[in-house]
Coordinates of C-alpha atoms in Angstrom, one line a residue:
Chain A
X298 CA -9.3 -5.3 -9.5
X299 CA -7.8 -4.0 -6.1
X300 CA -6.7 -6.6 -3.8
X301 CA -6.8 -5.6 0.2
X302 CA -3.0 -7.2 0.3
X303 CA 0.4 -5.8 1.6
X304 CA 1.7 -7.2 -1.6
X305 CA -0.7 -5.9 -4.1
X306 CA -0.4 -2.1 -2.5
X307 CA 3.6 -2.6 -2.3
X308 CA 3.8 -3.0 -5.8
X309 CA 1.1 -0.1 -6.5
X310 CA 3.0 1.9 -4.0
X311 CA 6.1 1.3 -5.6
X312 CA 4.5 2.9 -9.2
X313 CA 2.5 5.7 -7.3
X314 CA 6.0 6.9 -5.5
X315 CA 8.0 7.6 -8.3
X316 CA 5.3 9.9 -10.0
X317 CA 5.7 12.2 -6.9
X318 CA 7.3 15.0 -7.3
X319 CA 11.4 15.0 -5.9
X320 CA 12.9 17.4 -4.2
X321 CA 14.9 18.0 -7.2
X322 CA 12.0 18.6 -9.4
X323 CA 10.5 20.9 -7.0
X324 CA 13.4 23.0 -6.6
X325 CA 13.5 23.3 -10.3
X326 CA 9.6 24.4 -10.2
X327 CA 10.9 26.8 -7.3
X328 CA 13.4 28.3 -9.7
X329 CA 10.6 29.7 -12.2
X330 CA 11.1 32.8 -13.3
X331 CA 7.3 33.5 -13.0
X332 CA 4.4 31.8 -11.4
X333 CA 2.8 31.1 -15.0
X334 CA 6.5 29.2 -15.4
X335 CA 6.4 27.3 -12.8
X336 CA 2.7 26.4 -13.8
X337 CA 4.1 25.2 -17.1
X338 CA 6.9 22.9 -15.7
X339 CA 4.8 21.6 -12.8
X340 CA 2.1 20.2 -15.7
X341 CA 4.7 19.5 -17.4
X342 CA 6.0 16.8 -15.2
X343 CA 2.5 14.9 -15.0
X344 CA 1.0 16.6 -12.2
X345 CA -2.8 17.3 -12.8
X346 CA -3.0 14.2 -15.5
X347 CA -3.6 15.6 -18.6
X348 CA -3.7 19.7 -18.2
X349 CA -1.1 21.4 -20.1
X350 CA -0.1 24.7 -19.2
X351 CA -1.4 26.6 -22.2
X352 CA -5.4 26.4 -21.1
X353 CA -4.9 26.4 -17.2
X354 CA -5.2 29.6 -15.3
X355 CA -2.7 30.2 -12.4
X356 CA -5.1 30.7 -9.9
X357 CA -6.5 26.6 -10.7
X358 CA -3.4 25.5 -9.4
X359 CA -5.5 25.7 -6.2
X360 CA -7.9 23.1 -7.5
X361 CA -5.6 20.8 -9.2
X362 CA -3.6 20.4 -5.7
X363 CA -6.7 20.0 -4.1
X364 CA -7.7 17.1 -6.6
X365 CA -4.5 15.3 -6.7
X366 CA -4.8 15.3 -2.6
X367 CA -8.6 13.7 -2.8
X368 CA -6.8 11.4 -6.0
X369 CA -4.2 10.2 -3.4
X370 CA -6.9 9.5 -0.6
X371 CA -9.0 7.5 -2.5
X372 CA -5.8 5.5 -3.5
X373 CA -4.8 4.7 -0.2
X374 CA -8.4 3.5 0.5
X375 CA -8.2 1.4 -2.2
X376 CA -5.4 -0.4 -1.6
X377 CA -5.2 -0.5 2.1
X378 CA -5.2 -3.5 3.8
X379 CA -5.9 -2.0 7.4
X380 CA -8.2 0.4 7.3
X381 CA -8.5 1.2 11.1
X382 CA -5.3 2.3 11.0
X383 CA -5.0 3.8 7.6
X384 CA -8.4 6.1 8.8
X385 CA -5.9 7.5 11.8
X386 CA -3.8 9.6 9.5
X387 CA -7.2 10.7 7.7
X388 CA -8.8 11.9 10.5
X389 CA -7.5 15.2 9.6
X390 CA -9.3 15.9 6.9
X391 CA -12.7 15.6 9.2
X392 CA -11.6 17.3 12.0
X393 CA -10.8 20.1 8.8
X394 CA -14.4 19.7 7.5
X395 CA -15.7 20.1 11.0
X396 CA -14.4 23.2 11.7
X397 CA -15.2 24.8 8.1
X398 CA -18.8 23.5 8.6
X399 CA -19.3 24.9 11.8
X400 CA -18.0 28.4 11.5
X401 CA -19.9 28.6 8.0
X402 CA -22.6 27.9 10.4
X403 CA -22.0 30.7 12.9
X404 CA -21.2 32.9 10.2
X405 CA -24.8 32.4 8.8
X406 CA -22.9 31.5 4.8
X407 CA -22.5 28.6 2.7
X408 CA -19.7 26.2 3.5
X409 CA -16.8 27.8 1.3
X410 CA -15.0 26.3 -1.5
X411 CA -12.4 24.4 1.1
X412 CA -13.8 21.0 2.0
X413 CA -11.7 18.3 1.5
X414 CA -12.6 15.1 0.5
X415 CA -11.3 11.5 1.5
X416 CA -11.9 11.5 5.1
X417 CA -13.4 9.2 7.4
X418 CA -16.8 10.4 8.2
X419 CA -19.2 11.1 4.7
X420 CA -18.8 14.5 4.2
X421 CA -23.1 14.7 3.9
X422 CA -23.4 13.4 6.9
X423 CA -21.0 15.9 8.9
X424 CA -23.1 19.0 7.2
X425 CA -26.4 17.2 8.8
X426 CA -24.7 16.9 11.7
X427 CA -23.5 20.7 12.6
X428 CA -26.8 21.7 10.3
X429 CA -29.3 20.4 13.2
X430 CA -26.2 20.2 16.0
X431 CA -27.5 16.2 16.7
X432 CA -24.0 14.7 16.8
X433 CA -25.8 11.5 17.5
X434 CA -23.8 9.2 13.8
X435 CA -20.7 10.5 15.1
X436 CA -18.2 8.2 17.6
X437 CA -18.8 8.6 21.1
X438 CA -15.8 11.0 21.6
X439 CA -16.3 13.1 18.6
X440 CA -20.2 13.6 20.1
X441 CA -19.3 14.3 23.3
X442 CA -16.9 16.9 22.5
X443 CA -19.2 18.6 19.8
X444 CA -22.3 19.0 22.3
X445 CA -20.0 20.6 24.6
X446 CA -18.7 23.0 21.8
X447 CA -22.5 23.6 21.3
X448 CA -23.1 24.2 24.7
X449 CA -19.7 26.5 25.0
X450 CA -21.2 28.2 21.8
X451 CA -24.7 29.4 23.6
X452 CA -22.3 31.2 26.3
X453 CA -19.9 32.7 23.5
X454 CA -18.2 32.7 20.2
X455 CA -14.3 31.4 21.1
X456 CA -13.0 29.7 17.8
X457 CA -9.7 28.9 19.5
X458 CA -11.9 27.4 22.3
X459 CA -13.7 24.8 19.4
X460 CA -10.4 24.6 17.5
X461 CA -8.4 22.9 19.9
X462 CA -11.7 20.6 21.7
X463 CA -12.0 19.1 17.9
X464 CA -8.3 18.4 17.7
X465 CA -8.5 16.9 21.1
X466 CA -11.4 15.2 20.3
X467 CA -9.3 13.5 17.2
X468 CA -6.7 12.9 19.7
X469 CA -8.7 11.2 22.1
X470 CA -10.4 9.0 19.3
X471 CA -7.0 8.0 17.7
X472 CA -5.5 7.1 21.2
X473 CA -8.7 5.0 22.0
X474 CA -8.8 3.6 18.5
X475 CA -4.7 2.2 19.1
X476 CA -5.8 1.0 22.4
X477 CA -8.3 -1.2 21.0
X478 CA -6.2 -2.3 18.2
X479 CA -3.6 -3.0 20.9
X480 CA -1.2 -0.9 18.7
X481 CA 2.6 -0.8 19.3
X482 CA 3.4 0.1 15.8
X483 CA 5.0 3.1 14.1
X484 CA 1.3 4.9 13.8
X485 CA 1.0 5.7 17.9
X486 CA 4.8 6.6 17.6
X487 CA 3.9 9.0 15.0
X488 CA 0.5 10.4 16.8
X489 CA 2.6 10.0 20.1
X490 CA 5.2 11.8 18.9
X491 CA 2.9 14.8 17.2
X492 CA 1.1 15.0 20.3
X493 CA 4.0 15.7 22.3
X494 CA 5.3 18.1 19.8
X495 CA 1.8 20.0 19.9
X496 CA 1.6 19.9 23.4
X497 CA 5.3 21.6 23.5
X498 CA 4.4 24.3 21.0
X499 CA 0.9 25.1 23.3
X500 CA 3.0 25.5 26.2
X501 CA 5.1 28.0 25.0
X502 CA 2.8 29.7 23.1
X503 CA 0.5 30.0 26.5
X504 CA 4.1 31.0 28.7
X505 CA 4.2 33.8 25.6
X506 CA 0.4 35.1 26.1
X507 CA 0.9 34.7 30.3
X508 CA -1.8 31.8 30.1
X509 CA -3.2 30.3 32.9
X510 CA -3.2 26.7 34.0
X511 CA -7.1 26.6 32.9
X512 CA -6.4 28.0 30.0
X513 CA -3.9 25.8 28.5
X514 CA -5.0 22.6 30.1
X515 CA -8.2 22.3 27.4
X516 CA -5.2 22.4 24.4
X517 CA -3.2 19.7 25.7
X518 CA -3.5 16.6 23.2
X519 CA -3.7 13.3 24.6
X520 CA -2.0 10.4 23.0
X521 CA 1.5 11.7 24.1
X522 CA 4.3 10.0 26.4
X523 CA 4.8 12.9 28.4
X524 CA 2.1 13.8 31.2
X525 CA 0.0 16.4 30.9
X526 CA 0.8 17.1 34.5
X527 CA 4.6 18.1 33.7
X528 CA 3.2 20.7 30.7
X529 CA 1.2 22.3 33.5
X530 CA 3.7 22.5 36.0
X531 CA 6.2 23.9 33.3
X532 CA 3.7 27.0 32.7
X533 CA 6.1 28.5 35.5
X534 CA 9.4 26.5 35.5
X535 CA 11.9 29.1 34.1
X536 CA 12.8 28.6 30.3
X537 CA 16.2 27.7 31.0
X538 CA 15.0 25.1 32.9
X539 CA 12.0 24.0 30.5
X540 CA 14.4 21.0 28.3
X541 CA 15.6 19.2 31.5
X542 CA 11.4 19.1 32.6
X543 CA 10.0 17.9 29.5
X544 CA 12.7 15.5 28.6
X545 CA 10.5 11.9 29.7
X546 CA 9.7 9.3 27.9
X547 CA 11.1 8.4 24.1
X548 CA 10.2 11.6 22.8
X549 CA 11.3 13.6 25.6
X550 CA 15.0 14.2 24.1
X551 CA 13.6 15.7 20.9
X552 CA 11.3 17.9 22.6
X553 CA 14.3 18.7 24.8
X554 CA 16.7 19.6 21.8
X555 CA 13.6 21.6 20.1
X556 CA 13.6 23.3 23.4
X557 CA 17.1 24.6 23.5
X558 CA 16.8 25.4 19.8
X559 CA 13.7 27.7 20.6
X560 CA 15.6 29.1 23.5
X561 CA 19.0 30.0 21.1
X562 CA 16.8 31.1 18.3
X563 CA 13.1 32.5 19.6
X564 CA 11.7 31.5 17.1
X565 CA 8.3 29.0 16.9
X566 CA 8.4 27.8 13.7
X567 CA 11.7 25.5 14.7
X568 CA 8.8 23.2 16.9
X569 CA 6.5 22.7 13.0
X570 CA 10.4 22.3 11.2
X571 CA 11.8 19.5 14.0
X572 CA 8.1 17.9 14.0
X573 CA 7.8 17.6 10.5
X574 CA 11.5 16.1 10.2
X575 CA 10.5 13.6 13.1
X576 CA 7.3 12.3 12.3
X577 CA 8.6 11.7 8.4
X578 CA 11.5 9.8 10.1
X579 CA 9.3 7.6 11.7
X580 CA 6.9 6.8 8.8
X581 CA 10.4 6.6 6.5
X582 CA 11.8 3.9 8.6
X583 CA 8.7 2.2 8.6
X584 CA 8.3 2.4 5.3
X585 CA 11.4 -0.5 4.8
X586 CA 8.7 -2.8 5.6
X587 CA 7.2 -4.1 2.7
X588 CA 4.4 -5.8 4.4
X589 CA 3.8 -3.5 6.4
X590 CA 1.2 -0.2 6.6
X591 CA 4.4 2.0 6.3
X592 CA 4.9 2.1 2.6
X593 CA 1.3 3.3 2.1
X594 CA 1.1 5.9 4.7
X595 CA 4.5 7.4 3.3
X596 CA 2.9 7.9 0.0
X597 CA -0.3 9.3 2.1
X598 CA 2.2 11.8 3.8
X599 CA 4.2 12.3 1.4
X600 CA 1.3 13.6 -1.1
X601 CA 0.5 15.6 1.4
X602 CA 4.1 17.2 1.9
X603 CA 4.5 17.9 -2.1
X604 CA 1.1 19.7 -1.9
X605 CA 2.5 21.7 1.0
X606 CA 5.5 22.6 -1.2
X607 CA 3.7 23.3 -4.1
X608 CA 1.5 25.6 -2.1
X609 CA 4.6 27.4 -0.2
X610 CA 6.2 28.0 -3.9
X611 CA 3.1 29.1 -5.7
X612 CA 2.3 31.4 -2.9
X613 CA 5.8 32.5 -2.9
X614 CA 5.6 33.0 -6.3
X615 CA 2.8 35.2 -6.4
X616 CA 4.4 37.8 -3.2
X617 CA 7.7 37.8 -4.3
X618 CA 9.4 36.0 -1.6
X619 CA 12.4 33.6 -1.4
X620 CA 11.1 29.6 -1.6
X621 CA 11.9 27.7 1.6
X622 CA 10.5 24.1 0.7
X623 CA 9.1 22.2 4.0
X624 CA 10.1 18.5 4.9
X625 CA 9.7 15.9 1.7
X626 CA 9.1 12.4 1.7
X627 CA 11.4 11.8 -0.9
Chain B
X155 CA 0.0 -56.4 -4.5
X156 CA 0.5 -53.5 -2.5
X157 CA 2.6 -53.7 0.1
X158 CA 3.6 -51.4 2.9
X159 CA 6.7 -50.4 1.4
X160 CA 5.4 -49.3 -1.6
X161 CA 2.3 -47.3 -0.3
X162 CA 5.6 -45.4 2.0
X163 CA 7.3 -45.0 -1.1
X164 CA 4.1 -43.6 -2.7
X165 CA 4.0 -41.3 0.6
X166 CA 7.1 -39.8 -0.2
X167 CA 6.5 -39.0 -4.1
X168 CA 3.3 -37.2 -2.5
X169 CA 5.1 -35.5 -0.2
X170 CA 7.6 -34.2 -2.2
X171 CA 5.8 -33.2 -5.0
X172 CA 2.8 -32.1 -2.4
X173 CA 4.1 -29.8 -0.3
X174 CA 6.6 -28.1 -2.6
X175 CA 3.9 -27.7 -4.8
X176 CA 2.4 -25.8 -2.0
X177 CA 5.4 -23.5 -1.3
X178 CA 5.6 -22.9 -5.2
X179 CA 2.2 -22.0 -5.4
X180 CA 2.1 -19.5 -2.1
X181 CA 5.2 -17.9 -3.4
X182 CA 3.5 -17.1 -6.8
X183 CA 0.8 -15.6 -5.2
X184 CA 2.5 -13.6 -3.0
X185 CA 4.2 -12.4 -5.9
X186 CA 1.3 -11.9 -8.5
X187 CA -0.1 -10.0 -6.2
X188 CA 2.9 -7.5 -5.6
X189 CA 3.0 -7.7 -9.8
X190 CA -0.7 -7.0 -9.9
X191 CA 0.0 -4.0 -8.0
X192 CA 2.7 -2.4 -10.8
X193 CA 0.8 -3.5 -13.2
X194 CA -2.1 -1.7 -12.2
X195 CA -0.1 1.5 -12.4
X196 CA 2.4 0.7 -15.3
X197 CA 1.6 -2.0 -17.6
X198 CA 4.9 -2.0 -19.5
X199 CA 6.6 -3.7 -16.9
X200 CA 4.9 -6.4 -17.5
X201 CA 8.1 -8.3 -18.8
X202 CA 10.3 -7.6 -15.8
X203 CA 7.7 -8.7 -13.5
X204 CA 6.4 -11.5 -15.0
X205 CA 10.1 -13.0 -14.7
X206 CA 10.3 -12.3 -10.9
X207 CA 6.7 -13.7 -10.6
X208 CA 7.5 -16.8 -12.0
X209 CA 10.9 -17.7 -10.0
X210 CA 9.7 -19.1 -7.0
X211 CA 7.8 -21.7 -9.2
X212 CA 10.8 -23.8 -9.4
X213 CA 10.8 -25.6 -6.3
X214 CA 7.2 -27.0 -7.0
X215 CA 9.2 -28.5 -10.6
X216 CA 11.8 -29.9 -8.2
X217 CA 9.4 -31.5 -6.1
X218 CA 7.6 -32.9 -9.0
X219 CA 10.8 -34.6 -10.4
X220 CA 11.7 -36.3 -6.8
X221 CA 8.0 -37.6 -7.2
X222 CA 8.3 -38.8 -10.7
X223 CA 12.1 -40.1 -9.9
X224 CA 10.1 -42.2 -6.7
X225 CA 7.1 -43.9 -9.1
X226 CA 9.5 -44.3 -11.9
X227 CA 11.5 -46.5 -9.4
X228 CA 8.7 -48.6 -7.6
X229 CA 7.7 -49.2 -11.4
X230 CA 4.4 -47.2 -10.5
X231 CA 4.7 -45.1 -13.9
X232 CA 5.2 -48.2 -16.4
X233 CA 2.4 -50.2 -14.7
X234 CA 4.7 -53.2 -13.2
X235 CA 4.3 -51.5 -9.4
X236 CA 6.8 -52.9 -7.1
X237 CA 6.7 -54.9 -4.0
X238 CA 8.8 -53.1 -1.7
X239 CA 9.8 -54.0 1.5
X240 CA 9.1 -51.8 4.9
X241 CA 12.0 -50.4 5.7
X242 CA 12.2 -49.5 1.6
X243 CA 9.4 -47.5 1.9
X244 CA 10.5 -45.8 5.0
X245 CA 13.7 -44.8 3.1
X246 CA 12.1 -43.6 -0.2
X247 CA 9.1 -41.4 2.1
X248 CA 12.5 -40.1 3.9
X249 CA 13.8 -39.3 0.2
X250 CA 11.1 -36.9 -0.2
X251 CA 11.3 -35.0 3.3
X252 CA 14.0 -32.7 1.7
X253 CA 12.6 -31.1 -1.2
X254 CA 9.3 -31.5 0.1
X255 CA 9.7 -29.3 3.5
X256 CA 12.9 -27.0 2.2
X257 CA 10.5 -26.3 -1.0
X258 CA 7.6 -25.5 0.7
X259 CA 9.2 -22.5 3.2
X260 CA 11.7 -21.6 -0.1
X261 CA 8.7 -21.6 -2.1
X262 CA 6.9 -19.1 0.3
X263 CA 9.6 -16.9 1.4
X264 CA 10.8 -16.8 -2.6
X265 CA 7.9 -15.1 -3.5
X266 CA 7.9 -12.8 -0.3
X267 CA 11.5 -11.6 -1.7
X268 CA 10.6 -11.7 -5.4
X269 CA 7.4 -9.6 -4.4
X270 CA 10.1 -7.4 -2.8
X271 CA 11.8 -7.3 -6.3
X272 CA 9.0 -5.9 -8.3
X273 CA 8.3 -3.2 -5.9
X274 CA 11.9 -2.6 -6.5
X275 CA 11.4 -3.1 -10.1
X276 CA 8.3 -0.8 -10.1
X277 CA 10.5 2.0 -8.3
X278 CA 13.5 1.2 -10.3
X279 CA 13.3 -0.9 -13.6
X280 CA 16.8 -0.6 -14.2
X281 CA 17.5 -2.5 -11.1
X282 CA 15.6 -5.4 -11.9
X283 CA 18.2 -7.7 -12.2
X284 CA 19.1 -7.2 -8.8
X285 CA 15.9 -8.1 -7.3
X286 CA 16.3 -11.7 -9.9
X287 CA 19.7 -11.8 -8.5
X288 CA 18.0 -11.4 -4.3
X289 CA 15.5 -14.1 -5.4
X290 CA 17.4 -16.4 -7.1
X291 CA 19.8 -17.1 -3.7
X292 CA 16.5 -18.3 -1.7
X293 CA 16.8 -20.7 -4.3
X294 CA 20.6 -22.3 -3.3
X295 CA 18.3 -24.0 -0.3
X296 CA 15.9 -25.7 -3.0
X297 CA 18.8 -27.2 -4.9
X298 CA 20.5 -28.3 -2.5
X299 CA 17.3 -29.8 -0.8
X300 CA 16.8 -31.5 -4.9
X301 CA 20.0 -32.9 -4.8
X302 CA 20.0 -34.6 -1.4
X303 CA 16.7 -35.8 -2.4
X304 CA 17.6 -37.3 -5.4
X305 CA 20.8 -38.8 -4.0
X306 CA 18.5 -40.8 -1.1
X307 CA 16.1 -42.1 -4.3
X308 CA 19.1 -42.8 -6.2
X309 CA 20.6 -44.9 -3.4
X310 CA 17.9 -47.1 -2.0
X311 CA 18.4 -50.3 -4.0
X312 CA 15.5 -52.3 -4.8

């Protein structure tokens, strides 16, 4: 019978981890001479309970990621013992569900096969909701910022434009939620920290497409140390110059560093590659607190990350490319 | 009859037996849980964790034996109680402070480190003698709060 105790999940925790899959075991998965191979060895290590690789087509491995990923949700509601923090990190998965409802909608199709399940909100209830556009079950900030999509949507069809308002809209709710919580733990370091790091990468993506202040100023995130206010003034500080503007607050010397990198290297996917390193830090460190939220949401993320890995080598599998695993939990 | 001394004395068997029963019996908990936890997910660790489970019942057995040590002494266990004398009383309710207080935060934060153990156990069962081993030194504190215990009932002369 689950027990809502740090104890109880600790010692679940403890079990759940080890049948992740290593970094070592992945690489070995990466090393498959085919994607039916790899198929093989990845069943063959427990993943997907009791398939074996003889009767499962290659293109289920879709599915069976997908169904480990709503497996692992369910567990960490389960055994949580704080759910308003634990529903922070699954917010994603709505905000996710939101989008792929809504532009099924405008589309005029059926919602296609890539819900996901475990979220916050019931996943019936979201449908109704972007069905007849009364947002009225949702949180106050999650309404708000949906009529206003609906409004924007009468004028025109901007998917970036409803994109980022529903990822600021999960920003603004997790920021209000720590508020109320009085949270000072590792969860607003890790949403601080992501918001920054978003915030960072929407900057220089806007300086790349010669955005305008008005322009970028709907994408910022809120929940971040660093002021909005210094992202909009940077829109024209030289990229030099860019590090030594944004460097405030804890996370400022990160985004700093990440900075220089881009500058050396050009290249945007070093702001995902220092973000995901960082924010797994953070939830690894507090993670060494038994009775604390950190073990479980390290098992959350780090579900997460060994589906992202298992995705990147399957899909490298299938093109031909070389394997470049993304940040592990363990 | 009664007397003053001897319901002090009886104070101290209760409060030695009392509240390291107490600590014994948070520290299991706290432990059962964490062992209800790997058990969920592995039941064949049931042997390893049952052992880590049970360690911070000890100080709860200490405490009992100060108690029974006290009422064996004021003659409350044969039935031929006692008639001790105030400051008597005062000294065997002091004799039971030790083991009584140090068993009931040992008791606790035994189990918090023993829960500690079999999450280290379920991650690692070969390592499970190390999380006995982290356990087992919370336990210096109850033995040496036993044996200062037992020393003060041993020396009050009646």
């Amino acid at each position: 019978m689950p027990q809502a105790s740090y104890a109880y999940a600790m010692g679940r925790v403890s079990v759940m981890t080890i049948k992740m899959l290593d970094a070592v075991k992945l690489r070995r998965i990466a090393e498959a001479a085919t994607e039916r191979e790899a198929l093989v060895m990845l069943l063959e290590t427990g993943y997907g309970g009791n398939l074996s690789g003889s009767n499962t087509f290659n293109k289920e491995i879709d599915y069976i990621i997908r169904d480990q990923l709503t497996q692992s949700r369910a567990d960490v509601w389960e055994i949580t013992p704080d759910p308003e923090r634990t529903k922070l990190f699954l917010l994603e998965v709505d905000t996710h569900n939101i989008k792929a409802f809504l532009k099924a909608r405008l589309l005029g199709i059926e919602v296609p096969d890539i819900l996901r399940y475990g979220g916050v909100f019931n996943l019936d209830m979201l449908k109704e909701c972007v069905k007849t556009k009364n947002y009225e079950q949702l949180p106050d900030i999650y309404k708000k910022a949906m009529n206003e999509i609906e409004q924007d949507l009468l004028r025109e069809v901007d998917p970036l434009s409803f994109s980022a308002k529903i990822d600021s809209a999960m920003f603004r709710y997790i920021k209000a939620e720590l508020d109320r919580l009085h949270d000072h733990s590792f969860v607003r370091d890790y949403f601080s920290l992501m918001a920054d790091f978003q915030n960072a990468r929407s900057l220089i993506r806007a300086r790349f497409l010669h955005w305008d202040v008005d322009k970028i100023r709907p994408q910022l995130l809120e929940c971040g140390e660093i002021d909005h206010r210094y992202f909009l003034e940077a829109i024209d500080t030289p990229m030099e110059q860019l590090s030594g503007k944004l460097n405030r607050g804890s996370n400022g010397r990160l985004i700093a560093e990440t900075l220089d990198d881009y500058n050396s290297k050009s290249q945007l996917p070093v702001f995902k590659q220092k973000m995901e390193t960082a924010l797994m830090e953070i939830v690894k460190k507090a993670s060494y607190n038994p009775f604390g939220l950190g073990p479980i949401i390290g098992y959350l993320l780090g579900r997460n990350a060994e589906a992202k890995a298992l995705r990147v080598i399957f899909n490298a599998k299938r093109s031909g490319v070389e394997v470049n695993l993304p940040e592990l939990y363990q | 009859m009664l007397t003053l001394g001897t319901a002090l004395a009886f104070g101290g068997a209760a409060i030695a037996a009392g509240f390291a029963g107490v600590g014994s019996a948070l520290g299991v908990a706290v432990a059962g849980e964490a062992a209800a936890g790997v058990m969920s997910e592995d039941p064949d660790k049931f042997g390893n964790v049952l052992v880590l489970q049970a360690i911070p019942g000890t100080q709860g057995i200490y405490g009992l034996l100060i108690a029974f040590i006290i009422l064996l002494n004021i003659g409350a266990v044969g039935g031929d109680l006692k008639e001790l004398t105030t400051f008597q009383g005062i000294a065997m309710l002091l004799a039971g402070f030790p083991i009584g207080l140090v068993g009931c935060v040992s008791g606790y934060t035994q189990g918090v480190v023993a829960a500690c153990g079999i999450s280290l156990t379920g991650k690692r069962p070969e390592e499970t003698g190390k999380g006995i081993t982290f356990a087992a030194m919370v336990e210096t504190y109850a033995v040496l709060a036993l044996l200062i215990s037992f020393l003060m009932v041993n020396g009050i002369k009646l």
